[in-house]
Amino acid sequence: MARRGRRYGCLRGRTSAILRVVQAGLGIWGQSWADVVREAPNVELAALADPAPKTREVAGTPVYESVEAALAEVACDAVLVATPPGTHHAVAKASLEAGRHVLVEKPLATDLAGAFDLIEVAEEAGRFLMVSQNYRYNGPFRALRRAVGEGGIGDLVSIKISCRRDTRTLFGTDDFRYSMRHPYVLDMSIHHFDLIRAATGREVARVHARGRRVPDSPFAHHPAVSALLDLEGGVPVLYEGDWATREPETSWNGDWEVVGEEGRLLWRGDRDDRGVGEVLLERWGEAPRALATPEPEFTERAATLQALRAAVETGEVPETSAADNVRSLAVTLGCVRSVEKSETVDIEQMIVGARREARPAGR
């Protein structure tokens, strides 16, 4: 622990143990993130960075044109990357090479080779690189994962997940999601694929997916997807997602059914607050009963920020480290490839190829 603590630049020994953060990105989501950072205990928003002139006016916090400019002038421990996805690789890499820990909004990168490049840079720099997979950090999901891990339903047999939301007018008329390819898969499915991995402790081996366009929606491309995922050990996952539904809406978490040899788990969440929900355990031949739901001290993005702070302070690798999260990204990009090529995609083959691309022979 002492060796790892020194290597990763812990806060240990600092009397205040305050994590000083520079945030890159001040769009709509970035402004929301800035509020999260300001309200976080034992965290200080040291500076902000955004190239847009209209965003470079924030009372009480210095704002710079680039993250490089901010890091050159401001003492900090970590960088929060809340910039558009296409810039994640460049901003995160510059921050790591400057010796800072990094918490990056999902996706880690827009391709696997870029993701593995960042992981290698973080390793060489001895800094933590973590992805803000905030859906993991809520009480109902923790209850589901604990029940699966404790064997409450026996060996896994199958999983079914359905997430239905009507986002026709949610994002605003000119939002990029209405014109982007694979809006649902790239912006939403990564949450669910990450939860599947976390809940079961199993990796996704293969994915076969089909997207579909919804003619009466503002989406130019596919806002809906149906997929069959094969987990390690042959456990099938039937996954459906729809951002232009006319059916009753689910929680953003989706409706879950996890079936085992000895029973099943049902997870239904609140339509508006994904941190609220009920997990039922139904053992075969018995009446369903609600499981106790943990009440974490921190949830959602605040929890991911505190997880980074704890990692820097203790030297322990955080739960959603990039080295783990790259496999959630691989499933997401594998789903896209399956839709585009109309074929089953082997996730491990994708990962092997991306590692080779990120680290060519002789590098």
Short mmCIF file of C-alpha atoms in Angstrom, two decimals:
data_model
loop_
_atom_site.label_atom_id
_atom_site.label_comp_id
_atom_site.label_asym_id
_atom_site.label_seq_id
_atom_site.Cartn_x
_atom_site.Cartn_y
_atom_site.Cartn_z
CA MET A 1 0.00 0.00 0.00
CA ALA A 2 2.77 2.46 0.87
CA ARG A 3 4.53 1.79 -2.42
CA ARG A 4 1.33 2.16 -4.44
CA GLY A 5 0.41 5.28 -2.51
CA ARG A 6 3.70 6.97 -3.38
CA ARG A 7 3.48 5.87 -6.96
CA TYR A 8 0.01 7.27 -7.53
CA GLY A 9 0.63 10.57 -5.80
CA CYS A 10 -1.70 10.20 -2.83
CA LEU A 11 -2.99 13.03 -0.70
CA ARG A 12 -1.76 11.14 2.35
CA GLY A 13 0.19 13.46 4.63
CA ARG A 14 -1.64 16.57 3.50
CA THR A 15 -3.43 18.00 6.52
CA SER A 16 -6.62 18.98 4.67
CA ALA A 17 -6.75 16.03 2.25
CA ILE A 18 -8.57 18.28 -0.22
CA LEU A 19 -8.68 17.13 -3.85
CA ARG A 20 -8.07 20.16 -6.07
CA VAL A 21 -9.75 19.74 -9.45
CA VAL A 22 -9.49 21.55 -12.77
CA GLN A 23 -12.60 20.95 -14.87
CA ALA A 24 -12.36 20.89 -18.66
CA GLY A 25 -15.65 21.64 -20.44
CA LEU A 26 -18.37 24.17 -19.65
CA GLY A 27 -21.23 23.15 -21.88
CA ILE A 28 -24.68 22.46 -20.43
CA TRP A 29 -23.47 19.21 -18.84
CA GLY A 30 -20.19 20.80 -17.80
CA GLN A 31 -22.01 23.60 -15.99
CA SER A 32 -23.98 20.96 -14.11
CA TRP A 33 -20.72 19.16 -13.28
CA ALA A 34 -19.23 22.38 -11.92
CA ASP A 35 -22.09 22.59 -9.43
CA VAL A 36 -21.42 18.99 -8.36
CA VAL A 37 -17.73 19.75 -7.78
CA ARG A 38 -18.44 22.95 -5.84
CA GLU A 39 -20.82 21.15 -3.50
CA ALA A 40 -18.57 18.14 -2.92
CA PRO A 41 -16.95 17.83 0.53
CA ASN A 42 -13.15 17.70 0.56
CA VAL A 43 -13.02 18.76 -3.09
CA GLU A 44 -12.08 22.18 -4.44
CA LEU A 45 -12.84 23.48 -7.93
CA ALA A 46 -9.46 25.08 -8.65
CA ALA A 47 -10.14 26.26 -12.21
CA LEU A 48 -12.23 25.74 -15.33
CA ALA A 49 -11.20 25.40 -18.97
CA ASP A 50 -13.24 25.91 -22.13
CA PRO A 51 -12.32 27.40 -25.52
CA ALA A 52 -15.69 29.12 -26.04
CA PRO A 53 -15.47 32.83 -25.07
CA LYS A 54 -19.07 32.97 -23.79
CA THR A 55 -18.30 30.29 -21.20
CA ARG A 56 -15.17 31.95 -19.88
CA GLU A 57 -16.99 34.07 -17.34
CA VAL A 58 -17.54 32.27 -14.05
CA ALA A 59 -17.67 34.28 -10.84
CA GLY A 60 -15.14 33.22 -8.23
CA THR A 61 -13.33 30.58 -10.33
CA PRO A 62 -10.56 31.29 -12.86
CA VAL A 63 -11.41 30.15 -16.39
CA TYR A 64 -8.79 29.33 -19.03
CA GLU A 65 -9.00 28.77 -22.77
CA SER A 66 -7.48 25.28 -22.57
CA VAL A 67 -6.72 22.63 -20.00
CA GLU A 68 -3.01 23.02 -20.83
CA ALA A 69 -3.18 26.70 -19.93
CA ALA A 70 -4.97 25.95 -16.69
CA LEU A 71 -2.50 23.26 -15.65
CA ALA A 72 0.43 25.55 -16.38
CA GLU A 73 -0.80 28.11 -13.85
CA VAL A 74 -3.00 26.31 -11.32
CA ALA A 75 -1.91 23.80 -8.67
CA CYS A 76 -4.26 20.82 -8.75
CA ASP A 77 -4.41 17.07 -8.21
CA ALA A 78 -6.86 15.99 -10.88
CA VAL A 79 -8.69 16.97 -14.06
CA LEU A 80 -12.38 16.35 -14.66
CA VAL A 81 -13.03 15.90 -18.38
CA ALA A 82 -16.56 17.04 -19.27
CA THR A 83 -15.84 18.02 -22.86
CA PRO A 84 -17.55 16.54 -25.99
CA PRO A 85 -16.76 12.81 -26.48
CA GLY A 86 -14.57 13.39 -29.52
CA THR A 87 -12.15 15.45 -27.40
CA HIS A 88 -11.90 13.07 -24.42
CA HIS A 89 -8.74 11.38 -25.65
CA ALA A 90 -6.78 14.57 -26.29
CA VAL A 91 -7.82 16.32 -23.06
CA ALA A 92 -7.31 13.26 -20.85
CA LYS A 93 -3.93 12.48 -22.40
CA ALA A 94 -2.66 16.03 -21.93
CA SER A 95 -3.79 15.95 -18.31
CA LEU A 96 -2.15 12.60 -17.56
CA GLU A 97 1.10 13.65 -19.23
CA ALA A 98 1.02 16.75 -17.04
CA GLY A 99 1.01 14.45 -14.00
CA ARG A 100 -2.64 14.77 -12.98
CA HIS A 101 -5.19 12.11 -12.14
CA VAL A 102 -8.20 12.11 -14.47
CA LEU A 103 -11.93 11.53 -14.08
CA VAL A 104 -13.53 11.45 -17.52
CA GLU A 105 -17.18 11.45 -18.53
CA LYS A 106 -18.21 8.41 -20.50
CA PRO A 107 -17.19 7.36 -23.05
CA LEU A 108 -13.53 7.02 -22.16
CA ALA A 109 -12.73 7.47 -25.86
CA THR A 110 -14.56 7.10 -29.16
CA ASP A 111 -12.57 4.03 -30.17
CA LEU A 112 -10.85 1.19 -28.34
CA ALA A 113 -7.35 1.96 -29.60
CA GLY A 114 -7.64 5.46 -28.13
CA ALA A 115 -8.93 4.02 -24.86
CA PHE A 116 -6.00 1.60 -24.55
CA ASP A 117 -3.59 4.41 -25.40
CA LEU A 118 -4.95 6.43 -22.46
CA ILE A 119 -4.71 3.44 -20.14
CA GLU A 120 -1.06 2.99 -21.08
CA VAL A 121 -0.30 6.70 -20.62
CA ALA A 122 -1.94 6.62 -17.16
CA GLU A 123 0.13 3.58 -16.20
CA GLU A 124 3.35 5.18 -17.36
CA ALA A 125 2.50 8.40 -15.52
CA GLY A 126 1.52 6.56 -12.33
CA ARG A 127 -1.82 8.34 -12.23
CA PHE A 128 -5.39 7.18 -11.84
CA LEU A 129 -7.67 7.29 -14.89
CA MET A 130 -11.31 6.75 -13.99
CA VAL A 131 -14.60 6.88 -15.93
CA SER A 132 -17.71 8.42 -14.37
CA GLN A 133 -20.10 5.48 -14.72
CA ASN A 134 -22.56 7.10 -12.33
CA TYR A 135 -25.36 4.51 -12.70
CA ARG A 136 -23.33 2.07 -10.60
CA TYR A 137 -23.46 4.31 -7.55
CA ASN A 138 -27.13 4.07 -6.57
CA GLY A 139 -28.80 2.05 -3.81
CA PRO A 140 -31.17 -0.15 -5.88
CA PHE A 141 -28.38 -1.31 -8.18
CA ARG A 142 -26.17 -2.08 -5.21
CA ALA A 143 -28.99 -4.22 -3.79
CA LEU A 144 -29.32 -6.11 -7.09
CA ARG A 145 -25.60 -6.71 -7.39
CA ARG A 146 -25.33 -7.91 -3.80
CA ALA A 147 -28.19 -10.39 -4.29
CA VAL A 148 -26.58 -11.81 -7.43
CA GLY A 149 -23.17 -12.00 -5.79
CA GLU A 150 -24.48 -13.73 -2.67
CA GLY A 151 -26.14 -16.42 -4.76
CA GLY A 152 -29.68 -15.57 -3.71
CA ILE A 153 -31.11 -16.92 -6.97
CA GLY A 154 -28.56 -19.65 -7.60
CA ASP A 155 -26.56 -19.96 -10.81
CA LEU A 156 -27.47 -17.41 -13.46
CA VAL A 157 -29.73 -18.59 -16.27
CA SER A 158 -30.71 -15.45 -18.19
CA ILE A 159 -31.22 -11.68 -17.98
CA LYS A 160 -33.78 -9.44 -19.64
CA ILE A 161 -33.53 -5.63 -19.72
CA SER A 162 -35.87 -3.13 -21.34
CA CYS A 163 -35.33 0.63 -21.25
CA ARG A 164 -38.03 2.77 -22.88
CA ARG A 165 -37.98 6.58 -22.93
CA ASP A 166 -39.66 9.14 -25.17
CA THR A 167 -36.98 11.73 -25.84
CA ARG A 168 -38.55 13.31 -28.92
CA THR A 169 -38.50 16.74 -27.29
CA LEU A 170 -36.23 16.13 -24.30
CA PHE A 171 -32.90 17.32 -25.66
CA GLY A 172 -33.89 20.53 -27.46
CA THR A 173 -34.48 21.10 -31.16
CA ASP A 174 -30.86 21.38 -32.31
CA ASP A 175 -29.34 18.75 -30.01
CA PHE A 176 -26.60 16.65 -31.62
CA ARG A 177 -28.30 13.38 -30.65
CA TYR A 178 -31.03 13.90 -33.22
CA SER A 179 -28.52 13.80 -36.07
CA MET A 180 -25.83 11.44 -34.73
CA ARG A 181 -25.56 7.81 -35.78
CA HIS A 182 -26.52 5.23 -33.14
CA PRO A 183 -27.68 7.86 -30.60
CA TYR A 184 -29.25 5.38 -28.20
CA VAL A 185 -26.39 2.86 -28.20
CA LEU A 186 -23.55 5.38 -27.92
CA ASP A 187 -25.19 7.71 -25.40
CA MET A 188 -27.31 5.32 -23.33
CA SER A 189 -26.48 1.64 -23.75
CA ILE A 190 -22.99 2.01 -22.27
CA HIS A 191 -24.66 2.57 -18.88
CA HIS A 192 -26.63 -0.68 -19.11
CA PHE A 193 -23.74 -2.71 -20.52
CA ASP A 194 -21.58 -1.48 -17.66
CA LEU A 195 -24.27 -2.42 -15.12
CA ILE A 196 -24.56 -5.92 -16.60
CA ARG A 197 -20.83 -6.48 -16.13
CA ALA A 198 -20.86 -5.04 -12.61
CA ALA A 199 -23.94 -6.97 -11.49
CA THR A 200 -22.83 -10.38 -12.74
CA GLY A 201 -19.05 -10.20 -12.51
CA ARG A 202 -18.99 -11.67 -16.03
CA GLU A 203 -17.67 -10.24 -19.27
CA VAL A 204 -19.69 -10.06 -22.48
CA ALA A 205 -18.33 -12.57 -24.98
CA ARG A 206 -20.46 -11.79 -28.04
CA VAL A 207 -23.17 -9.38 -29.15
CA HIS A 208 -25.68 -9.58 -31.98
CA ALA A 209 -27.73 -6.40 -32.43
CA ARG A 210 -30.21 -4.70 -34.72
CA GLY A 211 -31.05 -1.03 -34.68
CA ARG A 212 -34.24 0.50 -35.96
CA ARG A 213 -35.30 3.93 -37.13
CA VAL A 214 -38.51 5.49 -35.78
CA PRO A 215 -40.14 7.47 -38.62
CA ASP A 216 -42.31 9.77 -36.46
CA SER A 217 -39.37 10.94 -34.33
CA PRO A 218 -36.78 13.71 -34.86
CA PHE A 219 -33.95 11.16 -34.94
CA ALA A 220 -32.26 10.91 -38.33
CA HIS A 221 -30.82 7.51 -37.43
CA HIS A 222 -31.60 4.61 -35.11
CA PRO A 223 -32.98 5.66 -31.70
CA ALA A 224 -33.86 2.06 -30.83
CA VAL A 225 -31.96 -1.21 -30.57
CA SER A 226 -32.55 -4.88 -29.82
CA ALA A 227 -29.59 -7.04 -28.89
CA LEU A 228 -28.66 -10.49 -27.66
CA LEU A 229 -25.53 -10.55 -25.50
CA ASP A 230 -23.76 -13.75 -24.51
CA LEU A 231 -22.01 -13.54 -21.14
CA GLU A 232 -19.14 -15.75 -20.11
CA GLY A 233 -20.51 -19.16 -19.20
CA GLY A 234 -23.23 -18.98 -21.86
CA VAL A 235 -25.69 -16.73 -19.98
CA PRO A 236 -27.88 -14.87 -22.53
CA VAL A 237 -28.97 -11.26 -22.03
CA LEU A 238 -31.96 -9.99 -24.01
CA TYR A 239 -31.57 -6.23 -24.25
CA GLU A 240 -33.99 -3.66 -25.69
CA GLY A 241 -33.62 0.10 -25.72
CA ASP A 242 -35.86 2.75 -27.23
CA TRP A 243 -35.57 6.55 -27.11
CA ALA A 244 -38.74 7.18 -29.14
CA THR A 245 -41.20 4.84 -27.45
CA ARG A 246 -44.96 5.13 -27.40
CA GLU A 247 -45.16 2.50 -24.69
CA PRO A 248 -45.14 3.29 -20.94
CA GLU A 249 -41.74 4.67 -19.98
CA THR A 250 -39.34 2.84 -17.68
CA SER A 251 -36.69 4.19 -15.35
CA TRP A 252 -33.47 5.28 -17.06
CA ASN A 253 -32.04 2.13 -15.48
CA GLY A 254 -34.55 0.04 -17.41
CA ASP A 255 -36.72 -2.79 -16.14
CA TRP A 256 -34.61 -5.82 -15.19
CA GLU A 257 -35.37 -9.51 -14.74
CA VAL A 258 -32.43 -11.65 -13.60
CA VAL A 259 -33.28 -15.35 -13.63
CA GLY A 260 -31.37 -18.01 -11.71
CA GLU A 261 -31.77 -21.71 -11.03
CA GLU A 262 -33.40 -20.99 -7.66
CA GLY A 263 -35.39 -17.83 -8.35
CA ARG A 264 -35.37 -14.42 -9.98
CA LEU A 265 -34.72 -10.76 -9.22
CA LEU A 266 -36.97 -7.98 -10.51
CA TRP A 267 -35.73 -4.39 -10.55
CA ARG A 268 -38.15 -1.58 -11.32
CA GLY A 269 -37.13 2.04 -10.85
CA ASP A 270 -38.74 5.43 -10.61
CA ARG A 271 -39.44 7.09 -13.95
CA ASP A 272 -37.87 10.39 -12.93
CA ASP A 273 -35.30 9.44 -10.27
CA ARG A 274 -33.14 6.46 -11.13
CA GLY A 275 -31.81 6.39 -7.56
CA VAL A 276 -35.26 5.32 -6.37
CA GLY A 277 -36.54 1.82 -7.03
CA GLU A 278 -37.47 -1.58 -5.69
CA VAL A 279 -35.63 -4.86 -6.06
CA LEU A 280 -37.78 -7.95 -5.51
CA LEU A 281 -36.43 -11.42 -4.80
CA GLU A 282 -38.75 -14.25 -5.84
CA ARG A 283 -37.52 -17.71 -5.02
CA TRP A 284 -39.39 -20.41 -6.87
CA GLY A 285 -42.49 -21.40 -4.94
CA GLU A 286 -42.29 -18.41 -2.59
CA ALA A 287 -43.91 -14.99 -2.61
CA PRO A 288 -41.69 -12.12 -3.84
CA ARG A 289 -40.12 -9.96 -1.16
CA ALA A 290 -38.45 -6.58 -1.36
CA LEU A 291 -34.74 -6.49 -0.62
CA ALA A 292 -33.21 -3.90 1.66
CA THR A 293 -31.75 -1.04 -0.35
CA PRO A 294 -28.42 0.45 0.74
CA GLU A 295 -28.32 4.20 1.29
CA PRO A 296 -24.91 5.33 0.05
CA GLU A 297 -23.46 8.52 1.46
CA PHE A 298 -22.82 9.69 -2.10
CA THR A 299 -24.67 8.80 -5.28
CA GLU A 300 -24.45 9.48 -9.01
CA ARG A 301 -21.71 11.86 -10.18
CA ALA A 302 -20.95 13.01 -6.64
CA ALA A 303 -20.09 9.39 -5.83
CA THR A 304 -17.71 9.03 -8.78
CA LEU A 305 -15.94 12.22 -7.73
CA GLN A 306 -15.56 10.92 -4.17
CA ALA A 307 -14.36 7.57 -5.50
CA LEU A 308 -11.53 9.34 -7.30
CA ARG A 309 -10.69 11.34 -4.18
CA ALA A 310 -10.57 8.14 -2.12
CA ALA A 311 -8.37 6.46 -4.71
CA VAL A 312 -5.89 9.33 -4.73
CA GLU A 313 -5.86 9.44 -0.93
CA THR A 314 -5.45 5.70 -0.34
CA GLY A 315 -3.78 4.39 -3.49
CA GLU A 316 -6.59 1.88 -4.06
CA VAL A 317 -7.73 1.48 -7.67
CA PRO A 318 -11.29 2.86 -8.07
CA GLU A 319 -14.18 0.64 -9.11
CA THR A 320 -14.71 2.26 -12.49
CA SER A 321 -11.07 2.57 -13.49
CA ALA A 322 -10.40 2.92 -17.20
CA ALA A 323 -8.74 -0.49 -17.23
CA ASP A 324 -12.09 -1.98 -16.20
CA ASN A 325 -14.36 0.38 -18.09
CA VAL A 326 -12.70 -0.23 -21.45
CA ARG A 327 -14.61 -3.52 -21.57
CA SER A 328 -17.94 -1.71 -21.18
CA LEU A 329 -16.85 0.55 -24.03
CA ALA A 330 -15.92 -2.52 -26.09
CA VAL A 331 -19.43 -3.96 -25.72
CA THR A 332 -20.93 -0.64 -26.79
CA LEU A 333 -18.74 -0.34 -29.86
CA GLY A 334 -19.30 -4.04 -30.59
CA CYS A 335 -23.05 -3.38 -30.56
CA VAL A 336 -22.55 -0.58 -33.10
CA ARG A 337 -20.42 -2.84 -35.29
CA SER A 338 -23.04 -5.59 -35.12
CA VAL A 339 -25.79 -3.18 -36.21
CA GLU A 340 -23.73 -1.85 -39.09
CA LYS A 341 -22.42 -5.19 -40.34
CA SER A 342 -25.48 -7.35 -39.50
CA GLU A 343 -23.29 -9.94 -37.84
CA THR A 344 -22.36 -11.34 -34.45
CA VAL A 345 -19.34 -9.57 -32.99
CA ASP A 346 -16.75 -11.29 -30.79
CA ILE A 347 -15.81 -8.78 -28.09
CA GLU A 348 -12.48 -10.35 -27.15
CA GLN A 349 -11.34 -10.27 -30.76
CA MET A 350 -12.19 -6.56 -30.87
CA ILE A 351 -10.16 -5.96 -27.72
CA VAL A 352 -7.13 -7.89 -28.98
CA GLY A 353 -7.16 -5.97 -32.24
CA ALA A 354 -7.46 -2.62 -30.49
CA ARG A 355 -4.59 -3.40 -28.13
CA ARG A 356 -2.41 -4.26 -31.13
CA GLU A 357 -3.40 -1.00 -32.83
CA ALA A 358 -2.73 1.06 -29.70
CA ARG A 359 0.69 -0.55 -29.19
CA PRO A 360 2.25 -1.46 -32.54
CA ALA A 361 5.09 -3.95 -32.66
CA GLY A 362 8.36 -2.46 -31.47
CA ARG A 363 6.78 0.43 -29.61
#
